[in-house]
Amino acid sequence: MATKEDFYAKVTPRRQRQTRPGTVKHGSCLDVLLSMGFPKSRALKALISTGGRNVQAACDWLFSHVDDPFLDELLPREYVLYLRPSGPLLHQLSHFWQQSRTLCGKNKAHNIFPHVTLCQFFMCADAKVEALCEALQTVVGQWRGRFPSPLPLELYTSSNFIGLFIDDSMAEVLKSFATDFAAEAAAKADVLVEPHKKQLHVTLAYHFPANHLTSLEKLAKGVDISLGCDWLAVLYSRDIRFANHETLRVMYPYTPQNEDELELVPGDFVFMSSVEQSGASEGWVYGTSMTTGLSGQLPENYVSRADECDTWVLHGTHSFLSCTSPTNSGGAVGGPFLDGQQESRLLDDHGPVDPPSLGVICHPMQMMRPTSQPLLPKRTLFVCRHGERMDVVFGKHWITQCFDAKGRYVRSNLNMPCNVLGRSGGYREYDKDCPITVFGASQARLVGEALFDSHTVIDFVYCSPSLRCVQTAHNILRGLQQDGKIKLRVEPGLFEWTKWVSGTSLPAWIPPTELAAANFSVDTTYRPHIPVSKLTVLESYETYMSRSFQVTREILAECNALGNTVLIVAHASSLEACTRQMQGLNPQNSKDFVQVVRKIPYLGFCACEEMGETGVWQLVDPPILPLTHGPNHSFNWRETLLQD
């Protein structure tokens, strides 16, 4: 029998080849693909890679992989058997995943969803997948009524590891189940499965900075391990070629300019190996597309880090509590499959959970991360006004009071910042783009701290290019303990109604690159939906409302499936302009709009939730209390206390 090393040795770059697929016909998926002239190996590979959905999906896969140099290589996939929690315990663990990311950033445990490993990764040829899945289904059926329930867990922590360990006696029972599966898999599918020999556990965190231990341990102690759970036996596979690669998610489209470059399509995944980076240019990486199988160089700022399990394929999910048989027990290639919602219900509920088979070959798992946020299933939009601004507190002439003849800044009040940023066009640029006060920064941190205390998870932050908005967003993230972890996306389309700008030109905003150089956590690779060049002075009210609606919709679409919660930090008018039409309402007339805006204080905060999948949103109560503050006039003790 060939070893894993033998197969890895075959994974080397080679000349690309091309074939010409036929046209789609109806009938059994495998039979139709064979009748079209596809070799059986290609047909099986396409069906397994697309979840056995239908001929069209398989053909699309074959079309996209027409130049894949490994299309005809008989490389088996790697498989693994896990126990996955469901129901209330899954919700608790998913919440831990979210909060630990928020507090401490990503650690190694986040690469895979919560699970107990029952066996090591093993190989199975495409032609044996159906038999392998039947083996799992058979063994789960034999173990119904024998599987230990509830499964006792105990929290364990060390300097670099936190996990929930299964009692030794119960762990031996689970290892017996894994041994039975290994025997059945060998008999039916002729595969070698090695049951997990180490202590069985659910990993919560490992390979994290030492200074995060206390916070992570506190979060872990908050997981209620006594909650009910139906442990599910799940079988996953991954592409053997990329088992030791880093997984990247494509964020922006890219058209190759040279022959050695890779085309990028948003939503695709790229596999990157550190050993292949030696020939890549600065700012570029070398990777392989999951969609096409092609390799090449790509701009590093067009991709973001993804979780390893984002590209895995689910081949079977079985409950030990349910005796319901699969919907389609025939196990034919191309049988029914589970869509994302069905799969979510499958993992979270306690009802029948045996899925349809091909051997239940299911579609690639694009969103199997716990960040699907079962505790916060609805997408949420927060809109917040900036903090207290300098020119309102100290008047329009604050600049002449604070800058000397040489343009040096001199602080003259405790509510003025100790330092201000240098401006490429000189300090007079502060006339139209003023900073926030010290109190303004404190207000923003208070809001961030309140969001942190309410366990609110922010996935993306967008802000107006106005300095007061950038500074406010920065301080909110500081209060949320996310500064440096979430990068601000500066979006000119979020600027206020340009009719309110004095003069005949827009402000000269500080570019994102200069903000980043000044230690603001700004995403310098972000491409605005509405660039500065598209903004016009003295725009009409209708244009402003249309612009705000457009940019809000595009921001939410950009973040869809990547995170549930978006925070926009902009202007008082933004709370109305960015949410009203999202609710399906027409804009108010301009006079009523102005009256609403006048009532919105600094750090005014609103929340909007999506109603199901209708695309319509509604305003809801924010997760934090309002922040009330009043005017505080300048105090001169000589004038007030030394009067006769």
XYZ file of C-alpha atoms in Angstrom:
644
model
C 0.000 0.000 0.000
C 1.343 3.414 -0.933
C 2.298 5.651 1.975
C 1.290 9.252 2.482
C 4.879 10.266 1.704
C 4.610 8.538 -1.675
C 1.634 10.672 -2.574
C 3.198 13.874 -1.239
C 6.206 13.198 -3.462
C 3.920 13.414 -6.498
C 2.712 16.889 -5.543
C 5.187 18.932 -7.584
C 4.656 21.662 -10.176
C 4.274 20.455 -13.739
C 3.181 21.578 -17.161
C -0.528 22.424 -17.454
C -2.844 20.366 -19.649
C -6.208 21.023 -21.215
C -9.249 18.941 -22.153
C -12.564 19.755 -23.764
C -15.621 18.678 -21.732
C -18.943 17.864 -23.398
C -22.375 19.301 -22.738
C -24.663 18.590 -19.800
C -27.437 15.983 -20.086
C -29.987 14.747 -17.550
C -29.872 11.408 -15.727
C -27.704 9.814 -13.073
C -24.875 12.256 -12.401
C -22.106 9.737 -12.736
C -23.684 8.011 -15.732
C -24.274 11.309 -17.491
C -20.708 12.447 -16.918
C -19.425 9.141 -18.229
C -21.707 9.328 -21.274
C -20.290 12.772 -21.986
C -16.866 11.201 -22.359
C -15.304 12.142 -19.021
C -13.032 9.510 -17.517
C -14.491 7.958 -14.384
C -11.654 9.339 -12.262
C -12.449 12.911 -13.340
C -16.186 12.422 -12.892
C -15.794 11.088 -9.361
C -13.327 13.817 -8.445
C -15.708 16.520 -9.700
C -18.739 15.040 -7.912
C -16.900 14.696 -4.602
C -15.412 18.196 -4.853
C -18.855 19.747 -5.496
C -20.780 17.666 -2.992
C -22.485 15.426 -5.543
C -25.075 18.091 -6.193
C -25.784 17.639 -9.883
C -24.228 17.329 -13.315
C -24.110 21.077 -13.819
C -22.089 21.684 -10.658
C -19.707 18.865 -11.569
C -19.293 20.215 -15.105
C -18.661 23.711 -13.772
C -15.946 22.267 -11.555
C -14.406 20.454 -14.507
C -14.555 23.573 -16.676
C -12.812 25.661 -14.006
C -10.179 22.948 -13.490
C -9.568 22.349 -17.192
C -5.940 23.523 -16.815
C -5.394 22.030 -13.362
C -2.073 20.148 -13.657
C -3.328 17.590 -11.113
C -6.711 16.947 -12.743
C -5.786 13.429 -13.812
C -3.598 12.542 -10.843
C -5.152 9.804 -8.695
C -4.360 11.609 -5.470
C -6.617 10.499 -2.612
C -8.109 13.012 -0.232
C -7.295 12.987 3.473
C -10.178 12.172 5.840
C -10.721 12.613 9.554
C -13.434 11.539 12.017
C -14.523 14.049 14.653
C -17.162 14.375 17.325
C -18.891 17.740 17.019
C -21.049 19.217 19.767
C -24.499 20.531 18.938
C -27.282 22.425 20.677
C -26.655 24.546 23.813
C -23.070 23.399 24.321
C -22.180 24.337 20.751
C -23.633 27.794 21.381
C -21.449 28.151 24.475
C -18.319 27.057 22.647
C -19.098 29.271 19.658
C -19.489 32.219 22.014
C -16.093 31.383 23.533
C -14.601 31.333 20.019
C -16.010 34.797 19.286
C -14.952 36.346 22.572
C -11.455 34.842 22.528
C -10.902 36.221 19.017
C -12.085 39.613 20.220
C -9.908 39.666 23.327
C -6.743 37.999 22.145
C -6.897 37.623 18.400
C -6.709 34.325 16.573
C -4.905 31.362 18.135
C -4.221 27.923 16.657
C -7.494 26.470 17.956
C -9.451 28.823 15.712
C -8.274 27.024 12.576
C -10.925 24.356 13.188
C -14.392 24.439 14.770
C -14.925 22.894 18.268
C -14.444 19.112 18.099
C -13.051 15.927 19.619
C -10.597 14.074 17.371
C -11.428 10.353 17.154
C -8.836 9.335 14.567
C -5.816 10.644 12.731
C -6.091 11.910 9.152
C -6.140 8.982 6.745
C -6.352 8.599 2.967
C -9.219 7.253 0.887
C -9.441 7.029 -2.907
C -12.374 8.756 -4.596
C -13.844 5.435 -5.722
C -14.000 4.253 -2.081
C -15.714 7.302 -0.553
C -19.203 5.853 -0.796
C -18.126 2.673 0.989
C -16.298 4.714 3.639
C -19.423 6.736 4.393
C -21.505 3.568 4.551
C -19.018 2.194 7.073
C -19.495 5.209 9.347
C -23.276 4.999 9.023
C -23.218 1.302 9.938
C -21.041 1.747 13.033
C -23.067 4.713 14.329
C -26.203 2.590 13.985
C -24.568 -0.192 16.021
C -23.595 2.299 18.740
C -26.979 3.968 19.183
C -28.028 3.379 22.757
C -24.450 2.545 23.783
C -22.890 5.966 23.310
C -22.202 7.659 26.684
C -24.585 10.519 27.400
C -24.027 12.977 28.922
C -20.319 13.142 28.169
C -18.492 14.538 31.250
C -15.963 17.297 30.522
C -13.335 18.899 32.747
C -11.536 22.203 32.154
C -7.753 22.020 32.002
C -5.361 24.947 31.602
C -1.610 25.301 31.298
C 0.728 28.073 30.243
C 0.065 27.480 26.536
C -3.039 25.253 26.346
C -6.695 25.397 27.436
C -9.121 22.569 26.780
C -12.038 20.450 27.982
C -10.943 16.885 28.701
C -13.174 13.811 28.666
C -13.118 11.509 31.694
C -10.721 8.596 31.083
C -13.340 5.871 31.452
C -15.665 7.588 29.002
C -12.759 8.318 26.670
C -12.039 4.588 26.460
C -15.634 4.018 25.334
C -15.222 6.604 22.576
C -11.940 5.013 21.514
C -13.794 1.705 21.219
C -16.240 3.364 18.843
C -13.322 4.723 16.785
C -11.768 1.240 16.738
C -15.022 -0.234 15.431
C -15.136 2.406 12.701
C -11.540 1.634 11.745
C -12.377 -2.060 11.391
C -15.517 -1.376 9.340
C -13.676 1.111 7.113
C -10.933 -1.419 6.444
C -13.482 -4.096 5.567
C -15.741 -1.992 3.349
C -13.425 0.627 1.876
C -9.984 -0.957 2.249
C -8.611 2.079 4.083
C -6.278 2.209 7.074
C -7.701 4.272 9.942
C -5.664 4.885 13.104
C -7.828 5.710 16.158
C -6.655 8.622 18.308
C -4.513 7.279 21.155
C -3.984 10.456 23.184
C -6.368 11.927 25.742
C -9.645 12.940 24.131
C -10.531 16.593 24.520
C -12.004 19.739 22.984
C -9.217 22.257 22.413
C -10.222 25.811 23.342
C -6.909 27.619 22.864
C -3.230 26.913 22.282
C -0.129 28.660 20.907
C -1.319 31.984 22.305
C 0.760 34.823 23.831
C 1.454 34.262 27.532
C -0.115 37.599 28.498
C -3.488 36.356 27.179
C -3.652 33.346 29.491
C -5.616 35.057 32.266
C -8.245 36.474 29.908
C -8.647 33.186 28.026
C -8.878 31.177 31.234
C -11.595 33.510 32.543
C -13.558 33.082 29.319
C -13.116 29.301 29.423
C -14.476 29.147 32.971
C -17.589 30.876 31.663
C -18.399 27.918 29.373
C -21.237 25.937 30.981
C -20.089 22.381 30.263
C -23.174 20.921 31.959
C -25.487 22.004 29.140
C -27.160 19.410 26.949
C -25.431 18.217 23.819
C -25.999 15.641 21.090
C -22.493 14.676 20.032
C -22.403 14.066 16.290
C -20.010 11.787 14.415
C -18.776 13.802 11.428
C -16.484 12.829 8.581
C -14.493 15.520 6.771
C -11.914 15.524 4.010
C -9.288 17.925 2.718
C -7.110 18.108 -0.365
C -3.932 16.162 0.387
C -1.834 18.635 -1.624
C -2.557 21.509 0.735
C -2.565 19.777 4.121
C 0.393 21.841 5.350
C -0.478 25.083 3.572
C -1.919 28.307 4.918
C -5.455 29.076 3.748
C -6.192 32.548 2.355
C -9.523 34.046 1.354
C -9.668 36.233 -1.775
C -11.089 39.652 -0.908
C -10.669 41.588 -4.169
C -10.633 40.635 -7.865
C -7.328 40.702 -9.695
C -6.603 40.292 -13.407
C -3.118 38.926 -14.123
C -0.707 41.347 -15.782
C 2.010 38.736 -16.345
C 2.081 35.043 -17.205
C 3.274 33.972 -13.754
C 0.404 35.709 -11.929
C -2.803 34.120 -10.610
C -6.284 35.431 -11.377
C -8.262 36.230 -8.224
C -12.032 36.022 -7.797
C -13.617 37.186 -4.493
C -14.838 34.256 -2.429
C -12.218 31.851 -3.752
C -9.555 30.388 -1.475
C -5.816 30.278 -2.101
C -3.432 27.760 -0.548
C 0.001 29.109 0.311
C 3.080 27.179 1.365
C 5.941 28.954 3.114
C 8.509 26.891 1.204
C 7.214 28.248 -2.128
C 7.646 31.926 -1.267
C 11.341 32.279 -2.077
C 10.703 33.366 -5.676
C 7.837 35.739 -4.904
C 8.364 39.482 -5.260
C 8.027 41.871 -2.335
C 4.346 42.389 -1.519
C 3.432 39.248 -3.458
C 2.917 35.620 -2.457
C 2.812 32.364 -4.398
C -0.303 30.237 -4.037
C -2.769 27.824 -5.633
C -6.452 28.565 -6.279
C -9.001 26.125 -4.850
C -11.437 26.955 -7.677
C -9.090 26.366 -10.604
C -6.154 24.392 -9.225
C -3.821 26.880 -10.938
C -0.808 28.378 -9.207
C 0.939 31.716 -9.497
C 1.930 34.929 -7.800
C -0.732 37.210 -6.346
C -0.739 40.553 -4.514
C -0.657 39.887 -0.786
C -3.054 42.712 0.080
C -5.816 41.152 -2.049
C -6.240 38.210 0.342
C -6.834 37.692 4.050
C -6.172 34.826 6.429
C -8.895 32.168 6.572
C -9.462 29.129 8.776
C -8.163 25.760 7.610
C -11.592 24.108 7.838
C -13.163 26.711 5.507
C -12.155 24.547 2.548
C -12.976 21.136 3.986
C -15.721 18.897 2.596
C -18.288 17.269 4.871
C -19.076 13.655 3.977
C -21.431 12.586 6.735
C -23.063 13.743 9.977
C -24.671 11.149 12.266
C -26.395 11.414 15.641
C -26.128 8.718 18.299
C -29.557 9.673 19.643
C -31.635 9.487 16.445
C -32.698 6.249 14.822
C -34.001 7.936 11.685
C -32.571 6.490 8.495
C -31.070 8.677 5.806
C -33.456 10.193 3.319
C -31.727 8.394 0.497
C -30.241 5.133 1.637
C -29.249 3.969 -1.814
C -25.913 5.739 -1.632
C -25.924 6.622 -5.334
C -23.450 9.201 -6.553
C -25.154 12.525 -7.067
C -27.863 11.971 -4.419
C -29.432 14.783 -2.341
C -27.154 17.142 -0.488
C -27.363 19.533 2.445
C -27.424 23.260 1.906
C -25.975 25.679 4.456
C -29.206 26.185 6.433
C -29.992 22.476 6.545
C -26.500 21.790 7.743
C -26.778 24.435 10.467
C -30.003 22.875 11.720
C -28.360 19.457 11.503
C -25.585 20.499 13.855
C -27.662 22.566 16.273
C -30.915 20.660 16.777
C -31.748 17.382 18.478
C -34.064 15.996 15.798
C -33.225 13.492 13.054
C -29.739 14.204 11.846
C -28.700 11.401 9.527
C -28.144 13.158 6.217
C -28.763 11.844 2.757
C -25.960 9.685 1.448
C -23.610 9.069 -1.262
C -22.229 8.020 1.138
C -23.509 11.446 1.812
C -20.996 13.390 -0.183
C -21.838 16.964 0.770
C -20.822 20.292 -0.613
C -17.610 22.056 0.423
C -17.874 23.680 3.824
C -17.441 27.365 3.096
C -18.622 28.605 6.505
C -18.044 25.922 9.127
C -16.435 28.322 11.578
C -18.125 29.042 14.890
C -18.006 32.702 13.879
C -21.306 32.032 12.135
C -22.414 33.320 15.567
C -25.353 31.144 16.606
C -25.949 33.529 19.512
C -26.251 36.443 17.112
C -27.837 34.928 14.012
C -28.949 38.267 12.594
C -26.619 40.608 10.783
C -26.262 43.866 12.692
C -25.263 47.364 11.615
C -24.145 49.917 14.211
C -23.857 53.590 13.253
C -22.144 56.023 15.611
C -21.440 59.759 15.539
C -17.909 61.022 16.213
C -16.799 62.487 19.535
C -16.595 66.085 20.731
C -14.768 68.233 18.166
C -12.230 70.968 18.812
C -13.735 73.741 16.699
C -17.142 73.461 18.425
C -15.687 73.610 21.936
C -13.028 76.272 21.345
C -14.486 78.116 18.400
C -13.402 78.482 14.789
C -10.301 80.417 15.853
C -8.790 77.606 17.919
C -6.125 77.176 15.247
C -4.759 80.716 15.668
C -4.707 80.165 19.427
C -2.828 76.885 19.280
C -0.304 77.337 16.452
C 2.532 79.856 16.590
C 4.030 81.722 13.651
C 6.186 78.720 12.764
C 3.216 76.353 12.738
C 4.111 74.684 16.030
C 1.212 73.378 18.101
C 0.855 74.705 21.668
C -1.776 73.244 23.992
C -3.701 75.948 25.897
C -6.420 73.889 27.628
C -6.553 70.487 29.289
C -9.336 69.448 26.917
C -7.028 69.990 23.965
C -4.946 67.023 22.814
C -1.307 67.030 23.903
C -0.217 66.671 20.283
C -1.780 66.860 16.851
C -0.799 65.217 13.592
C 1.318 67.091 11.112
C -0.468 67.923 7.877
C 1.217 67.720 4.495
C -0.591 70.911 3.449
C 0.160 72.758 6.687
C -1.816 73.213 9.896
C -4.447 75.325 8.098
C -5.916 72.075 6.809
C -7.376 71.725 10.307
C -9.835 74.492 9.381
C -12.051 71.931 7.647
C -10.803 68.748 9.271
C -10.449 69.293 12.999
C -9.474 66.664 15.615
C -11.528 65.588 18.602
C -10.927 66.880 22.105
C -9.548 64.890 25.030
C -13.132 64.456 26.228
C -14.067 63.307 22.733
C -11.489 60.546 22.940
C -12.733 59.605 26.419
C -16.323 59.472 25.145
C -15.268 57.090 22.398
C -13.390 54.823 24.821
C -16.458 54.725 27.090
C -18.555 53.477 24.185
C -15.937 50.862 23.331
C -15.777 49.702 26.951
C -19.570 49.439 27.062
C -19.549 47.327 23.903
C -16.884 45.120 25.475
C -18.880 44.709 28.701
C -21.978 43.785 26.686
C -19.970 41.018 24.919
C -20.637 42.647 21.559
C -18.437 41.326 18.760
C -17.486 43.821 16.046
C -16.268 42.229 12.827
C -15.656 45.275 10.604
C -15.278 49.011 11.220
C -15.791 51.636 8.517
C -15.375 55.346 9.082
C -15.653 58.667 7.317
C -12.314 60.161 6.189
C -12.787 63.091 8.603
C -10.064 63.007 11.235
C -12.631 63.298 14.045
C -14.276 60.081 12.801
C -11.000 58.194 12.416
C -9.926 59.215 15.930
C -13.316 58.250 17.366
C -13.272 54.827 15.698
C -9.701 54.305 16.915
C -10.673 55.055 20.529
C -13.799 52.896 20.367
C -11.575 49.996 19.371
C -9.240 50.830 22.247
C -12.142 50.588 24.685
C -13.229 47.377 22.979
C -9.644 46.054 23.349
C -9.472 45.619 19.595
C -7.070 48.381 18.572
C -4.478 46.869 16.288
C -6.630 43.768 15.730
C -9.422 45.279 13.624
C -8.267 47.627 10.885
C -10.307 50.728 10.082
C -11.606 51.005 6.543
C -11.690 54.689 5.613
C -14.642 55.209 3.273
C -15.103 58.699 1.677
C -18.677 57.740 0.790
C -19.530 58.048 4.506
C -18.657 61.757 4.661
C -21.478 64.075 5.722
C -23.678 66.163 3.406
C -21.138 68.237 1.471
C -23.547 71.199 1.449
C -22.507 71.749 5.054
C -18.830 72.213 4.135
C -17.784 75.856 4.071
C -16.059 77.255 1.014
C -15.843 75.813 -2.466
C -13.678 72.755 -1.816
C -13.816 69.601 0.242
C -11.498 69.087 3.233
C -7.964 67.869 2.552
C -8.211 64.616 4.496
C -5.155 62.792 5.807
C -4.482 59.813 3.491
C -4.797 56.308 4.995
C -1.070 55.680 4.498
C -0.218 58.716 6.640
C -2.788 57.688 9.252
C -1.198 54.243 9.404
C 2.239 55.847 9.755
C 0.837 57.788 12.721
C -0.053 54.476 14.444
C -3.728 54.392 13.551
C -4.824 50.844 12.725
C -5.968 51.665 9.179
C -6.383 49.199 6.329
C -4.196 50.783 3.677
C -5.250 48.145 1.117
C -8.945 49.021 1.344
C -10.486 50.283 -1.905
C -13.337 52.733 -1.212
C -16.753 52.121 -2.711
C -17.033 55.851 -3.385
C -13.606 57.456 -3.814
C -12.941 61.088 -2.977
C -12.954 61.935 -6.686
C -16.656 61.027 -6.851
C -17.677 63.502 -4.130
C -18.940 66.892 -5.237
C -19.193 70.158 -3.355
C -22.688 71.464 -2.541
C -24.388 68.194 -3.482
C -28.165 68.070 -3.300
C -29.961 66.448 -0.392
C -31.199 63.708 -2.707
C -27.643 63.001 -3.847
C -26.398 62.769 -0.272
C -29.151 60.367 0.777
C -28.621 58.251 -2.326
C -24.863 58.169 -1.731
C -25.282 57.130 1.909
C -27.754 54.402 0.996
C -25.515 53.092 -1.773
C -22.347 52.923 0.299
C -24.147 51.295 3.238
C -25.609 48.574 1.029
C -22.243 47.928 -0.601
C -20.466 47.761 2.757
C -22.960 45.209 4.073
C -22.703 43.185 0.871
C -18.907 43.256 1.098
C -18.987 41.917 4.660
C -21.751 39.366 4.114
C -20.692 35.826 5.084
C -17.413 37.189 6.507
C -18.875 38.609 9.721
C -22.206 39.466 11.299
C -21.563 42.906 12.778
C -20.461 46.118 11.062
C -19.740 49.404 12.846
C -19.860 52.688 10.929
C -18.333 55.725 12.633
C -19.267 58.890 10.805
C -21.413 61.984 11.391
C -24.666 62.930 13.135
C -26.454 62.817 9.783
C -25.167 59.272 9.165
C -27.425 57.716 11.799
C -30.422 58.721 9.680
C -28.881 58.584 6.209
C -27.309 55.129 6.579
C -30.312 53.385 8.150
C -33.568 54.928 6.896
C -33.642 53.505 3.390
C -32.205 50.201 4.638
C -35.547 49.871 6.454
C -37.449 50.255 3.200
C -38.471 53.831 4.046
C -38.229 56.857 1.774
C -35.997 59.757 2.871
C -37.660 62.526 4.861
C -37.782 66.019 3.421
C -34.621 67.992 4.054
C -36.129 70.221 6.771
C -37.290 67.284 8.875
C -33.956 65.597 8.266
C -32.071 68.614 9.673
C -34.284 68.620 12.782
C -33.484 64.944 13.410
C -29.763 65.509 12.971
C -29.747 68.367 15.487
C -30.962 65.986 18.191
C -28.077 63.511 17.774
C -25.311 64.106 20.341
C -21.650 63.198 20.166
C -21.278 59.410 20.180
C -24.965 59.063 19.347
C -25.341 55.331 18.657
C -27.988 53.287 16.854
C -28.393 49.618 15.863
C -30.094 48.078 12.847
C -30.779 44.356 12.332
C -31.558 42.419 9.175
C -34.986 40.788 9.183
C -34.274 37.216 8.140
C -32.908 37.092 4.591
C -35.335 39.639 3.162
C -32.741 42.352 2.704
C -34.897 44.660 4.833
C -33.507 45.999 8.110
C -35.133 47.423 11.237
C -33.897 49.653 14.053
C -33.513 47.863 17.401
C -32.263 48.751 20.865
C -28.463 49.098 20.926
C -26.533 46.721 23.200
C -25.207 49.679 25.233
C -26.703 52.493 27.288
C -26.849 56.033 25.874
C -24.093 58.513 26.732
C -25.371 61.838 28.048
C -23.055 64.846 28.475
C -23.631 68.589 28.592
C -21.741 71.789 27.833
C -19.010 72.793 30.240
C -17.960 76.414 29.814
C -14.341 77.430 30.229
C -13.540 78.183 33.872
C -11.198 81.006 34.907
C -10.775 81.047 38.670
C -9.384 84.587 38.687
C -12.426 86.065 36.969
C -14.879 84.024 39.020
C -13.347 83.850 42.500
C -11.446 87.134 42.804
C -14.432 89.369 42.197
C -15.100 92.067 44.852
